[in-house]
GROMACS .gro file of C-alpha atoms in nm:
model
  220
    1MET     CA    1  -7.814 -28.020  15.376
    2ALA     CA    2  -8.055 -27.877  15.125
    3LYS     CA    3  -7.853 -27.747  14.834
    4ASN     CA    4  -8.130 -27.623  14.602
    5LYS     CA    5  -8.192 -27.294  14.779
    6THR     CA    6  -8.431 -27.037  14.639
    7HIS     CA    7  -8.334 -26.679  14.562
    8LEU     CA    8  -8.508 -26.570  14.883
    9ASP     CA    9  -8.323 -26.831  15.091
   10ARG     CA   10  -7.990 -26.707  14.958
   11LYS     CA   11  -8.091 -26.346  15.018
   12ILE     CA   12  -8.182 -26.419  15.380
   13GLN     CA   13  -7.863 -26.621  15.430
   14ASN     CA   14  -7.646 -26.344  15.285
   15TYR     CA   15  -7.815 -26.082  15.501
   16ILE     CA   16  -7.760 -26.281  15.820
   17ASP     CA   17  -7.403 -26.375  15.724
   18ASP     CA   18  -7.323 -26.007  15.663
   19LEU     CA   19  -7.460 -25.916  16.006
   20PHE     CA   20  -7.218 -26.150  16.181
   21ALA     CA   21  -6.937 -26.133  15.923
   22ASP     CA   22  -6.663 -26.038  16.171
   23ILE     CA   23  -6.764 -26.286  16.441
   24GLY     CA   24  -6.584 -26.615  16.491
   25GLY     CA   25  -6.787 -26.928  16.440
   26SER     CA   26  -6.948 -27.100  16.738
   27GLN     CA   27  -7.237 -27.332  16.813
   28GLU     CA   28  -7.430 -27.043  16.968
   29LEU     CA   29  -7.378 -26.827  16.658
   30PHE     CA   30  -7.497 -27.109  16.434
   31ASP     CA   31  -7.812 -27.156  16.645
   32MET     CA   32  -7.874 -26.780  16.647
   33LYS     CA   33  -7.845 -26.760  16.268
   34GLU     CA   34  -8.093 -27.046  16.229
   35GLU     CA   35  -8.339 -26.874  16.463
   36LEU     CA   36  -8.309 -26.540  16.283
   37SER     CA   37  -8.349 -26.710  15.946
   38THR     CA   38  -8.667 -26.884  16.061
   39ASN     CA   39  -8.809 -26.561  16.204
   40LEU     CA   40  -8.734 -26.370  15.884
   41LYS     CA   41  -8.897 -26.636  15.668
   42GLU     CA   42  -9.211 -26.630  15.884
   43LYS     CA   43  -9.232 -26.250  15.869
   44ILE     CA   44  -9.174 -26.245  15.493
   45ALA     CA   45  -9.447 -26.504  15.441
   46ASP     CA   46  -9.680 -26.291  15.653
   47TYR     CA   47  -9.608 -25.975  15.452
   48LYS     CA   48  -9.647 -26.162  15.123
   49SER     CA   49  -9.986 -26.289  15.237
   50ARG     CA   50 -10.085 -25.923  15.276
   51GLY     CA   51 -10.008 -25.859  14.911
   52LEU     CA   52  -9.649 -25.734  14.918
   53LYS     CA   53  -9.401 -25.854  14.657
   54GLU     CA   54  -9.107 -26.065  14.769
   55ASP     CA   55  -8.848 -25.784  14.772
   56GLU     CA   56  -9.083 -25.549  14.956
   57ALA     CA   57  -9.175 -25.821  15.203
   58PHE     CA   58  -8.806 -25.885  15.269
   59LYS     CA   59  -8.739 -25.516  15.339
   60GLU     CA   60  -9.037 -25.489  15.573
   61ALA     CA   61  -8.936 -25.807  15.755
   62VAL     CA   62  -8.583 -25.673  15.810
   63ILE     CA   63  -8.721 -25.345  15.942
   64SER     CA   64  -8.958 -25.527  16.176
   65MET     CA   65  -8.664 -25.716  16.328
   66GLY     CA   66  -8.539 -25.387  16.471
   67ASP     CA   67  -8.183 -25.289  16.557
   68LEU     CA   68  -7.970 -25.603  16.590
   69ASN     CA   69  -7.643 -25.429  16.678
   70GLY     CA   70  -7.677 -25.520  17.044
   71LEU     CA   71  -7.725 -25.885  16.954
   72VAL     CA   72  -7.425 -25.873  16.720
   73ASP     CA   73  -7.207 -25.723  16.995
   74ASP     CA   74  -7.317 -25.992  17.241
   75MET     CA   75  -7.233 -26.267  16.994
   76ARG     CA   76  -6.897 -26.106  16.919
   77LYS     CA   77  -6.801 -26.115  17.288
   78HIS     CA   78  -6.929 -26.467  17.325
   79GLY     CA   79  -6.744 -26.575  17.011
   80ARG     CA   80  -6.410 -26.469  17.156
   81GLU     CA   81  -6.471 -26.677  17.466
   82GLU     CA   82  -6.608 -26.974  17.275
   83ALA     CA   83  -6.305 -26.991  17.048
   84LYS     CA   84  -6.089 -27.075  17.348
   85LYS     CA   85  -6.296 -27.377  17.450
   86SER     CA   86  -6.233 -27.735  17.348
   87VAL     CA   87  -6.494 -27.892  17.123
   88TYR     CA   88  -6.532 -28.192  17.351
   89SER     CA   89  -6.537 -28.012  17.685
   90THR     CA   90  -6.905 -27.919  17.678
   91LYS     CA   91  -7.188 -28.092  17.855
   92ALA     CA   92  -7.359 -28.155  17.521
   93ALA     CA   93  -7.056 -28.349  17.397
   94ARG     CA   94  -7.060 -28.571  17.705
   95ILE     CA   95  -7.431 -28.639  17.660
   96SER     CA   96  -7.373 -28.720  17.294
   97THR     CA   97  -7.093 -28.960  17.385
   98ALA     CA   98  -7.316 -29.134  17.639
   99GLY     CA   99  -7.588 -29.162  17.374
  100LEU     CA  100  -7.347 -29.314  17.123
  101ILE     CA  101  -7.234 -29.573  17.376
  102ALA     CA  102  -7.587 -29.656  17.492
  103GLY     CA  103  -7.716 -29.677  17.134
  104THR     CA  104  -7.434 -29.910  17.032
  105VAL     CA  105  -7.496 -30.133  17.334
  106LEU     CA  106  -7.868 -30.155  17.253
  107VAL     CA  107  -7.800 -30.247  16.890
  108LEU     CA  108  -7.547 -30.516  16.985
  109PHE     CA  109  -7.773 -30.650  17.260
  110GLY     CA  110  -8.064 -30.689  17.020
  111PHE     CA  111  -7.850 -30.843  16.746
  112PHE     CA  112  -7.677 -31.105  16.961
  113ASN     CA  113  -7.997 -31.201  17.143
  114SER     CA  114  -8.175 -31.260  16.813
  115LEU     CA  115  -7.873 -31.452  16.684
  116MET     CA  116  -7.876 -31.670  16.995
  117LEU     CA  117  -8.248 -31.740  16.963
  118PHE     CA  118  -8.204 -31.821  16.594
  119PHE     CA  119  -7.993 -32.125  16.684
  120MET     CA  120  -8.236 -32.236  16.955
  121ASP     CA  121  -8.554 -32.434  16.908
  122VAL     CA  122  -8.792 -32.138  16.937
  123PRO     CA  123  -9.056 -31.992  16.702
  124ASN     CA  124  -8.937 -31.740  16.445
  125VAL     CA  125  -9.153 -31.470  16.599
  126ALA     CA  126  -8.949 -31.506  16.920
  127VAL     CA  127  -8.628 -31.462  16.722
  128VAL     CA  128  -8.753 -31.128  16.593
  129GLY     CA  129  -8.852 -31.002  16.939
  130PRO     CA  130  -8.512 -30.875  17.063
  131LEU     CA  131  -8.464 -30.676  16.742
  132ILE     CA  132  -8.677 -30.404  16.902
  133PHE     CA  133  -8.358 -30.305  17.085
  134ILE     CA  134  -8.198 -30.230  16.747
  135VAL     CA  135  -8.487 -29.995  16.672
  136ALA     CA  136  -8.431 -29.803  16.995
  137GLY     CA  137  -8.054 -29.811  16.957
  138GLY     CA  138  -8.067 -29.688  16.598
  139ALA     CA  139  -8.285 -29.392  16.695
  140LEU     CA  140  -8.057 -29.305  16.988
  141LEU     CA  141  -7.746 -29.330  16.770
  142THR     CA  142  -7.904 -29.100  16.512
  143TYR     CA  143  -7.986 -28.835  16.772
  144SER     CA  144  -7.644 -28.859  16.937
  145VAL     CA  145  -7.451 -28.828  16.611
  146LEU     CA  146  -7.651 -28.528  16.490
  147THR     CA  147  -7.628 -28.337  16.820
  148ARG     CA  148  -7.253 -28.390  16.845
  149LYS     CA  149  -7.039 -28.087  16.767
  150THR     CA  150  -6.714 -28.170  16.589
  151SER     CA  151  -6.418 -27.974  16.460
  152LYS     CA  152  -6.586 -27.946  16.118
  153ARG     CA  153  -6.959 -27.935  16.192
  154TYR     CA  154  -7.191 -27.764  16.438
  155ALA     CA  155  -7.438 -27.970  16.636
  156MET     CA  156  -7.789 -27.993  16.499
  157ASN     CA  157  -8.080 -27.828  16.677
  158LYS     CA  158  -8.212 -28.075  16.937
  159ILE     CA  159  -8.571 -28.063  16.812
  160ARG     CA  160  -8.464 -28.129  16.454
  161ALA     CA  161  -8.228 -28.405  16.564
  162SER     CA  162  -8.516 -28.562  16.759
  163LEU     CA  163  -8.727 -28.563  16.443
  164TYR     CA  164  -8.444 -28.732  16.252
  165ALA     CA  165  -8.419 -28.991  16.530
  166LEU     CA  166  -8.795 -29.043  16.512
  167ALA     CA  167  -8.777 -29.091  16.135
  168MET     CA  168  -8.496 -29.345  16.171
  169GLY     CA  169  -8.681 -29.523  16.451
  170ILE     CA  170  -8.999 -29.549  16.242
  171MET     CA  171  -8.810 -29.688  15.942
  172LEU     CA  172  -8.631 -29.946  16.155
  173PHE     CA  173  -8.958 -30.031  16.327
  174SER     CA  174  -9.115 -30.101  15.988
  175PHE     CA  175  -8.870 -30.391  15.941
  176TYR     CA  176  -8.931 -30.513  16.294
  177VAL     CA  177  -9.310 -30.507  16.269
  178ALA     CA  178  -9.298 -30.670  15.925
  179GLY     CA  179  -9.100 -30.962  16.063
  180SER     CA  180  -9.312 -30.991  16.376
  181SER     CA  181  -9.647 -30.979  16.198
  182GLY     CA  182  -9.529 -31.198  15.913
  183PHE     CA  183  -9.403 -31.478  16.137
  184ALA     CA  184  -9.697 -31.445  16.376
  185THR     CA  185  -9.964 -31.478  16.106
  186GLY     CA  186  -9.774 -31.665  15.839
  187GLU     CA  187  -9.920 -31.424  15.584
  188MET     CA  188  -9.683 -31.233  15.356
  189PHE     CA  189  -9.938 -30.964  15.273
  190THR     CA  190  -9.970 -30.884  15.644
  191ALA     CA  191  -9.595 -30.836  15.670
  192ILE     CA  192  -9.584 -30.617  15.359
  193SER     CA  193  -9.878 -30.400  15.461
  194SER     CA  194  -9.733 -30.349  15.809
  195PHE     CA  195  -9.395 -30.263  15.662
  196MET     CA  196  -9.542 -30.024  15.406
  197ILE     CA  197  -9.735 -29.811  15.656
  198PHE     CA  198  -9.444 -29.741  15.887
  199PHE     CA  199  -9.171 -29.720  15.623
  200ILE     CA  200  -9.358 -29.466  15.410
  201ALA     CA  201  -9.426 -29.253  15.719
  202GLY     CA  202  -9.061 -29.270  15.825
  203ILE     CA  203  -8.913 -29.200  15.483
  204GLY     CA  204  -9.157 -28.913  15.432
  205LEU     CA  205  -9.046 -28.747  15.755
  206PHE     CA  206  -8.680 -28.814  15.674
  207LEU     CA  207  -8.701 -28.661  15.326
  208GLY     CA  208  -8.887 -28.359  15.460
  209LEU     CA  209  -8.607 -28.295  15.707
  210VAL     CA  210  -8.333 -28.345  15.448
  211LEU     CA  211  -8.494 -28.111  15.196
  212THR     CA  212  -8.545 -27.833  15.451
  213GLY     CA  213  -8.212 -27.867  15.629
  214THR     CA  214  -7.927 -27.619  15.655
  215ASN     CA  215  -7.554 -27.661  15.609
  216ARG     CA  216  -7.389 -27.729  15.947
  217ARG     CA  217  -7.033 -27.718  15.816
  218LYS     CA  218  -6.808 -27.466  15.990
  219ASP     CA  219  -6.648 -27.191  15.787
  220ASP     CA  220  -6.273 -27.238  15.755
   0.00000   0.00000   0.00000
């Protein structure tokens, strides 16, 4: 996702890509590359903190990783097997599908319940209540979409996808809590202050994830 990569980021990416250059793409290979990239960055940062220059730190970090030929061979064998599998035959795909369905149901349930209450003689704060299901559904949909492997993109790491879902949930919750507190107190400043706290936290987390993300697109 992040396109403005530093020279070091590109150097690490090129090194890892060269290691696995003759291996067919797979979800496992993508995850392995992400893990190696993270480990290299941590080691480089450690060596730089000891006074080494960036190029020297990179060389030392690569050396400290040891011989990766065994890992490359394992991924090569796995890649041949993985290429024969259908994208949608995995357990992860079924879980993602279930999440998409459940998330959609939650969103629709919250929307139609609020719509029904809107036309009934009930307080506005009660109308807002069912919208909490949209918050939960939106977060679940976000996680399910990001962890779904397609013919063009690899699935996102589950921890990272969970953080995206959390960010989306917090942002949606900011609208919910603004409506609830605003109607409950009748004070606009209460609604705005409630909205501001949660929305800023959510958008901050979301932007942090976007700016530190990696490209999940499969190589053609």
